[in-house]
Short mmCIF file of C-alpha atoms in Angstrom, two decimals:
data_model
loop_
_atom_site.label_atom_id
_atom_site.label_comp_id
_atom_site.label_asym_id
_atom_site.label_seq_id
_atom_site.Cartn_x
_atom_site.Cartn_y
_atom_site.Cartn_z
CA MET W 1 19.79 74.71 44.46
CA SER W 2 17.22 74.32 46.97
CA GLN W 3 14.33 72.23 47.52
CA GLN W 4 10.79 73.83 48.11
CA TYR W 5 7.76 72.53 49.32
CA PHE W 6 4.08 75.19 48.66
CA VAL W 7 2.54 75.77 51.34
CA CYS W 8 -0.63 77.54 52.61
CA ASN W 9 -1.71 80.35 54.50
CA ASP W 10 -3.46 81.12 57.92
CA ASN W 11 -7.03 79.03 56.98
CA SER W 12 -8.97 82.12 58.31
CA HIS W 13 -7.74 83.64 55.55
CA PRO W 14 -9.05 81.58 51.90
CA GLU W 15 -8.12 83.86 49.75
CA ALA W 16 -4.71 83.66 50.50
CA GLN W 17 -3.11 82.37 47.69
CA PRO W 18 0.04 79.43 48.71
CA LYS W 19 3.72 81.18 49.30
CA PRO W 20 7.19 78.73 48.84
CA ILE W 21 9.24 77.81 51.46
CA ARG W 22 12.71 75.94 51.37
CA ALA W 23 13.49 73.00 53.10
CA GLN W 24 15.28 74.16 55.41
CA ASN W 25 13.04 76.67 57.04
CA LEU W 26 10.49 74.47 57.75
CA PRO W 27 10.64 72.02 60.96
CA VAL W 28 12.43 68.82 60.93
CA THR W 29 9.25 66.38 61.83
CA ILE W 30 7.34 67.17 58.78
CA ARG W 31 11.01 67.77 57.13
CA VAL W 32 12.03 64.14 57.09
CA ARG W 33 7.85 63.62 56.80
CA LEU W 34 8.29 64.69 53.21
CA MET W 35 10.90 63.17 52.29
CA GLU W 36 10.20 60.21 52.97
CA GLN W 37 6.41 60.88 51.42
CA SER W 38 9.33 61.88 48.57
CA ILE W 39 11.09 58.29 48.56
CA GLN W 40 8.02 56.35 49.14
CA ASP W 41 6.27 57.65 45.34
CA CYS W 42 9.15 57.04 44.20
CA ILE W 43 10.17 53.57 45.28
CA ASP W 44 5.92 52.11 44.75
CA GLU W 45 6.67 53.66 40.90
CA LEU W 46 10.28 51.75 40.43
CA ARG W 47 8.26 48.29 42.62
CA ARG W 48 5.53 49.14 39.43
CA SER W 49 7.99 48.87 37.05
CA THR W 50 9.80 46.36 38.24
CA ARG W 51 6.76 43.64 37.98
CA MET W 52 6.08 44.91 34.64
CA ILE W 53 9.31 43.95 33.67
CA ALA W 54 8.82 40.30 35.49
CA VAL W 55 5.20 39.55 34.45
CA ILE W 56 6.40 41.16 30.13
CA GLY W 57 9.40 37.68 30.44
CA ALA W 58 6.45 36.04 32.23
CA SER W 59 4.92 36.14 28.83
CA LEU W 60 7.41 35.61 26.57
CA LYS W 61 7.87 32.06 28.52
CA LEU W 62 3.98 31.47 27.15
CA ARG W 63 5.29 31.09 24.20
CA ALA W 64 7.51 27.74 24.77
CA ASP W 65 3.94 26.12 25.21
CA LEU W 66 4.23 25.50 29.05
CA ASP W 67 1.53 23.79 30.64
CA VAL W 68 0.45 27.22 32.86
CA ALA W 69 -3.03 27.16 33.79
CA PRO W 70 -5.96 30.14 31.68
CA SER W 71 -6.61 31.90 33.56
CA VAL W 72 -3.17 33.00 34.93
CA ALA W 73 -1.93 32.60 31.27
CA GLU W 74 -4.51 35.51 30.30
CA LEU W 75 -3.86 37.84 33.31
CA ILE W 76 -0.23 37.52 32.65
CA ARG W 77 -0.57 38.27 28.73
CA HIS W 78 -3.20 40.96 29.73
CA GLY W 79 -0.21 42.63 32.51
CA ALA W 80 2.31 42.98 29.13
CA GLU W 81 0.15 44.41 27.50
CA MET W 82 -0.85 46.70 29.59
CA ALA W 83 2.32 47.85 30.31
CA LEU W 84 4.22 47.99 26.94
CA GLY W 85 1.03 49.45 25.13
CA GLU W 86 1.01 46.36 22.92
CA ASP W 87 0.39 42.85 21.86
CA LEU W 88 3.33 40.84 22.20
CA ALA W 89 2.64 37.97 20.18
CA THR W 90 3.62 40.11 17.16
CA LEU W 91 7.03 39.35 18.24
CA SER W 92 9.06 37.25 15.50
CA ALA W 93 10.94 33.42 18.07
CA ALA W 94 14.66 35.43 17.17
CA ASP W 95 13.16 38.89 19.45
CA ALA W 96 11.58 37.89 21.69
CA HIS W 97 13.91 35.23 22.20
CA ALA W 98 16.63 38.89 22.76
CA LEU W 99 14.27 40.19 25.27
CA LEU W 100 12.85 37.28 27.10
CA VAL W 101 17.58 36.48 28.86
CA SER W 102 17.79 40.58 28.40
CA ILE W 103 14.99 40.17 30.93
CA GLU W 104 15.99 37.33 33.30
CA MET W 105 19.60 38.73 32.59
CA ALA W 106 18.53 42.35 34.46
CA ILE W 107 16.73 40.59 37.20
CA ALA W 108 18.92 37.70 37.67
CA GLU W 109 21.56 40.11 38.36
CA SER W 110 19.93 42.07 40.80
CA SER W 111 18.68 40.06 42.45
CA GLU W 112 22.54 38.89 42.86
CA LEU W 113 23.74 42.48 44.14
CA LEU W 114 19.80 42.73 47.26
CA ARG W 115 20.79 39.46 48.37
CA HIS W 116 25.17 39.61 48.34
CA PRO W 117 26.50 43.61 48.11
CA GLU W 118 29.34 42.62 50.30
CA ARG W 119 30.24 39.84 47.21
CA ALA W 120 34.25 40.40 47.48
CA THR W 121 35.17 42.26 43.76
CA THR W 122 36.00 39.46 41.94
CA TRP W 123 33.46 36.73 39.20
CA LYS W 124 33.29 34.51 41.85
CA VAL W 125 29.05 34.17 41.51
CA GLU W 126 27.80 30.88 43.17
CA ASP W 127 23.78 32.14 42.21
CA ALA W 128 22.24 29.30 39.55
CA ASP W 129 20.12 31.53 38.44
CA LEU W 130 22.98 34.44 37.44
CA LEU W 131 25.39 31.67 36.41
CA GLN W 132 22.30 30.49 33.52
CA ALA W 133 21.11 33.91 33.43
CA THR W 134 24.15 34.79 32.36
CA THR W 135 25.64 31.95 29.68
CA ARG W 136 22.20 32.61 28.38
CA ALA W 137 23.16 35.88 26.78
CA SER W 138 26.75 35.52 26.79
CA SER W 139 25.72 33.27 23.88
CA ALA W 140 24.68 36.45 21.55
CA ALA W 141 28.86 37.81 21.64
CA PHE W 142 29.34 35.41 19.83
CA THR W 143 26.78 36.16 17.54
CA ARG W 144 28.61 39.27 17.05
CA ILE W 145 31.56 38.29 16.48
CA LEU W 146 29.84 36.37 13.38
CA ALA W 147 28.69 39.37 12.03
CA LEU W 148 30.89 41.46 12.36
CA ALA W 149 32.66 38.96 10.61
CA GLU W 150 30.85 39.07 7.36
CA THR W 151 33.41 41.98 6.95
CA ARG W 152 36.60 41.67 7.97
CA PRO W 153 38.16 38.70 5.84
CA ALA W 154 40.67 37.45 8.58
CA LEU W 155 38.46 37.97 11.61
CA ARG W 156 36.53 35.65 9.36
CA GLY W 157 39.28 33.25 8.30
CA ALA W 158 39.40 32.55 12.11
CA LEU W 159 36.76 30.96 12.25
CA ASN W 160 37.78 28.13 10.61
CA GLY W 161 40.56 26.83 13.37
CA VAL W 162 40.34 26.89 17.04
CA PHE W 163 38.71 28.84 18.92
CA LEU W 164 40.02 30.09 22.65
CA ASP W 165 37.09 31.26 25.07
CA VAL W 166 38.30 32.95 27.97
CA GLY W 167 36.56 32.48 31.34
CA THR W 168 33.36 30.20 29.94
CA GLY W 169 31.53 30.70 32.51
CA GLY W 170 28.75 28.05 32.04
CA GLY W 171 29.42 27.46 29.09
CA GLY W 172 27.72 29.82 27.08
CA ILE W 173 29.91 31.43 24.32
CA ALA W 174 31.29 28.16 23.75
CA LEU W 175 28.73 26.56 22.36
CA LYS W 176 26.81 29.15 20.11
CA ALA W 177 30.68 28.87 18.40
CA ALA W 178 30.54 25.39 17.95
CA GLU W 179 26.94 25.41 16.94
CA ALA W 180 27.13 28.82 14.85
CA CYS W 181 30.94 26.52 13.24
CA PRO W 182 31.55 23.45 12.31
CA ASP W 183 35.31 23.57 11.80
CA LEU W 184 35.64 25.30 15.22
CA GLU W 185 37.80 23.41 17.07
CA VAL W 186 36.93 25.19 20.53
CA ASP W 187 39.16 25.53 24.72
CA ALA W 188 36.75 26.45 26.94
CA ILE W 189 38.51 27.59 30.31
CA ASP W 190 37.67 29.16 33.89
CA LEU W 191 38.91 28.56 36.95
CA TRP W 192 35.44 29.28 39.06
CA GLN W 193 34.70 25.52 39.96
CA PRO W 194 30.41 26.90 39.98
CA ALA W 195 30.94 27.96 36.84
CA LEU W 196 32.71 24.54 35.66
CA ALA W 197 30.18 23.09 37.29
CA LEU W 198 27.48 24.47 34.39
CA ALA W 199 29.67 24.29 31.86
CA ARG W 200 29.73 20.11 31.90
CA GLN W 201 25.66 20.23 32.51
CA ASN W 202 25.23 22.45 29.59
CA ILE W 203 28.40 21.20 27.08
CA ALA W 204 26.51 17.27 27.45
CA ALA W 205 23.66 18.21 27.33
CA SER W 206 24.08 19.73 24.15
CA PRO W 207 25.47 17.39 20.54
CA TYR W 208 28.30 19.93 20.47
CA GLY W 209 30.88 17.53 23.62
CA ASP W 210 33.31 16.26 20.66
CA ARG W 211 34.28 19.57 19.81
CA ILE W 212 34.39 21.35 23.16
CA ARG W 213 37.41 20.71 25.50
CA LEU W 214 36.78 22.82 28.68
CA SER W 215 39.48 23.11 31.39
CA ASP W 216 39.87 24.11 34.59
CA LEU W 217 43.57 26.94 33.82
CA ASP W 218 44.00 30.08 35.14
CA VAL W 219 44.73 31.97 31.39
CA THR W 220 47.83 33.31 32.69
CA ALA W 221 49.04 29.36 32.24
CA LEU W 222 47.83 29.13 29.50
CA PRO W 223 51.13 26.63 27.00
CA SER W 224 53.25 28.37 25.11
CA ARG W 225 52.75 26.87 21.28
CA PRO W 226 51.15 29.03 18.93
CA ARG W 227 47.23 26.74 19.03
CA TYR W 228 44.78 29.79 18.52
CA THR W 229 43.08 31.62 15.48
CA LEU W 230 40.13 33.56 17.61
CA VAL W 231 40.52 34.34 21.39
CA TRP W 232 38.07 35.39 23.32
CA LEU W 233 38.66 37.60 26.19
CA PRO W 234 36.83 39.17 29.10
CA THR W 235 38.54 42.28 30.28
CA MET W 236 35.23 42.96 32.80
CA PHE W 237 36.74 40.28 34.87
CA LEU W 238 40.13 40.18 35.04
CA SER W 239 41.96 42.86 37.02
CA ARG W 240 45.32 45.22 35.00
CA ALA W 241 47.66 43.10 36.32
CA VAL W 242 46.09 39.52 35.13
CA LEU W 243 45.21 41.31 32.09
CA GLU W 244 48.13 42.54 30.82
CA GLN W 245 49.91 39.37 31.93
CA ALA W 246 46.78 37.56 29.62
CA LEU W 247 47.37 39.27 26.76
CA ASP W 248 51.11 38.41 26.98
CA ARG W 249 49.90 35.00 27.41
CA ILE W 250 47.42 34.82 24.97
CA VAL W 251 50.35 35.66 21.78
CA ALA W 252 52.45 33.31 22.79
CA ALA W 253 49.80 31.07 22.30
CA SER W 254 48.02 32.25 19.53
CA ARG W 255 49.24 31.65 15.63
CA GLY W 256 50.43 33.81 13.52
CA GLY W 257 47.02 36.30 12.26
CA ALA W 258 45.91 35.35 15.42
CA SER W 259 42.68 37.55 16.46
CA ILE W 260 41.33 39.16 19.44
CA VAL W 261 38.44 40.39 20.17
CA ALA W 262 38.84 42.18 23.49
CA ALA W 263 35.77 43.55 26.13
CA LEU W 264 34.71 45.60 28.26
CA TYR W 265 31.01 46.93 29.14
CA THR W 266 30.13 49.99 27.49
CA ALA W 267 29.04 52.79 29.67
CA PRO W 268 26.20 54.52 28.91
CA ASP W 269 25.64 57.98 28.58
CA ASP W 270 22.88 58.26 31.10
CA PRO W 271 24.39 59.44 34.27
CA PHE W 272 22.28 55.94 36.61
CA LEU W 273 23.55 53.31 34.19
CA ALA W 274 27.17 54.27 33.84
CA VAL W 275 26.82 54.72 37.42
CA MET W 276 25.45 50.85 37.03
CA ALA W 277 28.39 49.65 34.65
CA ALA W 278 31.50 50.65 36.39
CA LEU W 279 29.69 48.59 39.68
CA ARG W 280 29.14 46.22 37.29
CA THR W 281 32.64 45.94 36.13
CA LEU W 282 34.05 46.56 39.89
CA ARG W 283 31.55 43.49 41.09
CA SER W 284 33.30 41.45 38.66
CA GLY W 285 37.01 42.02 39.21
CA GLY W 286 37.88 44.24 35.97
CA GLU W 287 39.44 47.68 35.59
CA VAL W 288 40.08 48.27 33.28
CA THR W 289 36.96 50.03 31.97
CA GLU W 290 38.04 52.77 28.48
CA PRO W 291 38.43 50.97 25.38
CA SER W 292 41.18 53.68 24.15
CA GLU W 293 43.39 51.30 27.80
CA LEU W 294 42.92 48.70 26.40
CA GLU W 295 43.22 49.57 22.72
CA THR W 296 46.43 51.04 23.30
CA MET W 297 48.29 47.32 25.23
CA LEU W 298 47.37 45.64 22.43
CA ARG W 299 49.19 47.57 19.76
CA ALA W 300 52.01 47.34 22.22
CA ARG W 301 51.67 43.34 21.51
CA GLY W 302 51.74 43.94 17.77
CA TYR W 303 48.56 43.37 17.23
CA ARG W 304 47.15 45.59 13.92
CA ASP W 305 44.50 46.23 12.64
CA VAL W 306 43.18 46.91 16.13
CA GLU W 307 39.24 48.85 15.59
CA ILE W 308 36.30 49.68 18.72
CA ASP W 309 33.30 48.26 17.81
CA ILE W 310 30.95 50.02 20.38
CA ALA W 311 27.34 48.35 21.18
CA PRO W 312 25.00 49.16 24.21
CA ILE W 313 25.73 46.10 26.09
CA ALA W 314 29.86 45.60 25.16
CA THR W 315 32.18 47.29 23.79
CA PHE W 316 34.22 44.82 21.54
CA VAL W 317 38.34 45.90 21.00
CA LEU W 318 39.51 43.64 17.78
CA GLY W 319 42.61 42.73 16.59
CA ARG W 320 45.22 40.47 15.09
CA LEU W 321 48.34 39.68 15.02
CA PRO W 322 51.07 39.53 12.19
#
């Protein structure tokens, strides 16, 4: 449908009513001016929203007793309250942490997209802020695995063996696994050197260094020996061909009864967010976006009890070997 604008008749007839004029009937210079104004209004509103997100995140950080000038802290808290319409002080520590992680991830990822739209379609991110934000956000994946294990005995039993964290990045999932499961050995692998360097730092700064084995290793080169009881596989970073090879190697490296949790980004119902999810997968190097395709891949390799668990950010496809 063509856009309409309302303009008044000649000023000599003030009683005249506004008449609709289709955009294509306006002079080009007026159409351009109206379009530019509409775009600018939209950008202004989005800039306002961006600042709101930032001040909410800053307000959440103030809960950590940062050394901030009182006048600055007061304005940050006031800005956050204006943006949300309520006081953040009522949030629990866990909820505040989860919100802050999501805000940091959104801002870091958006900033990297703006600065490096030319980046190749593979996960070769050098941006330190994005790498660390991804690390903090990723730990929630293992928290979710723990929640799923409460009602799945096979998955719960897999937490007492050896866990393979494929594409560990900064080590967020590996560290959470070691923290939550004292009897679990953890192998964390990655190929991207900046991520491995960050993982080494994060693991060295933790009390779990003796239980996490970090390796510069391609998942398609896993040794063919039955070692793992649980495997985390983020498929959004793998091309279809590499994913097929990775699954073959994982099966060969898993013990009988081992569980796998394979993840891909959830496609939101919102059309814009769906485009962003697809862009995120593409820029990460992934190709498989349908949970049903991933389910078929697992079943073809003998996995049983395959199920799909959908959440707002990521969809998990779970299965276990005989």
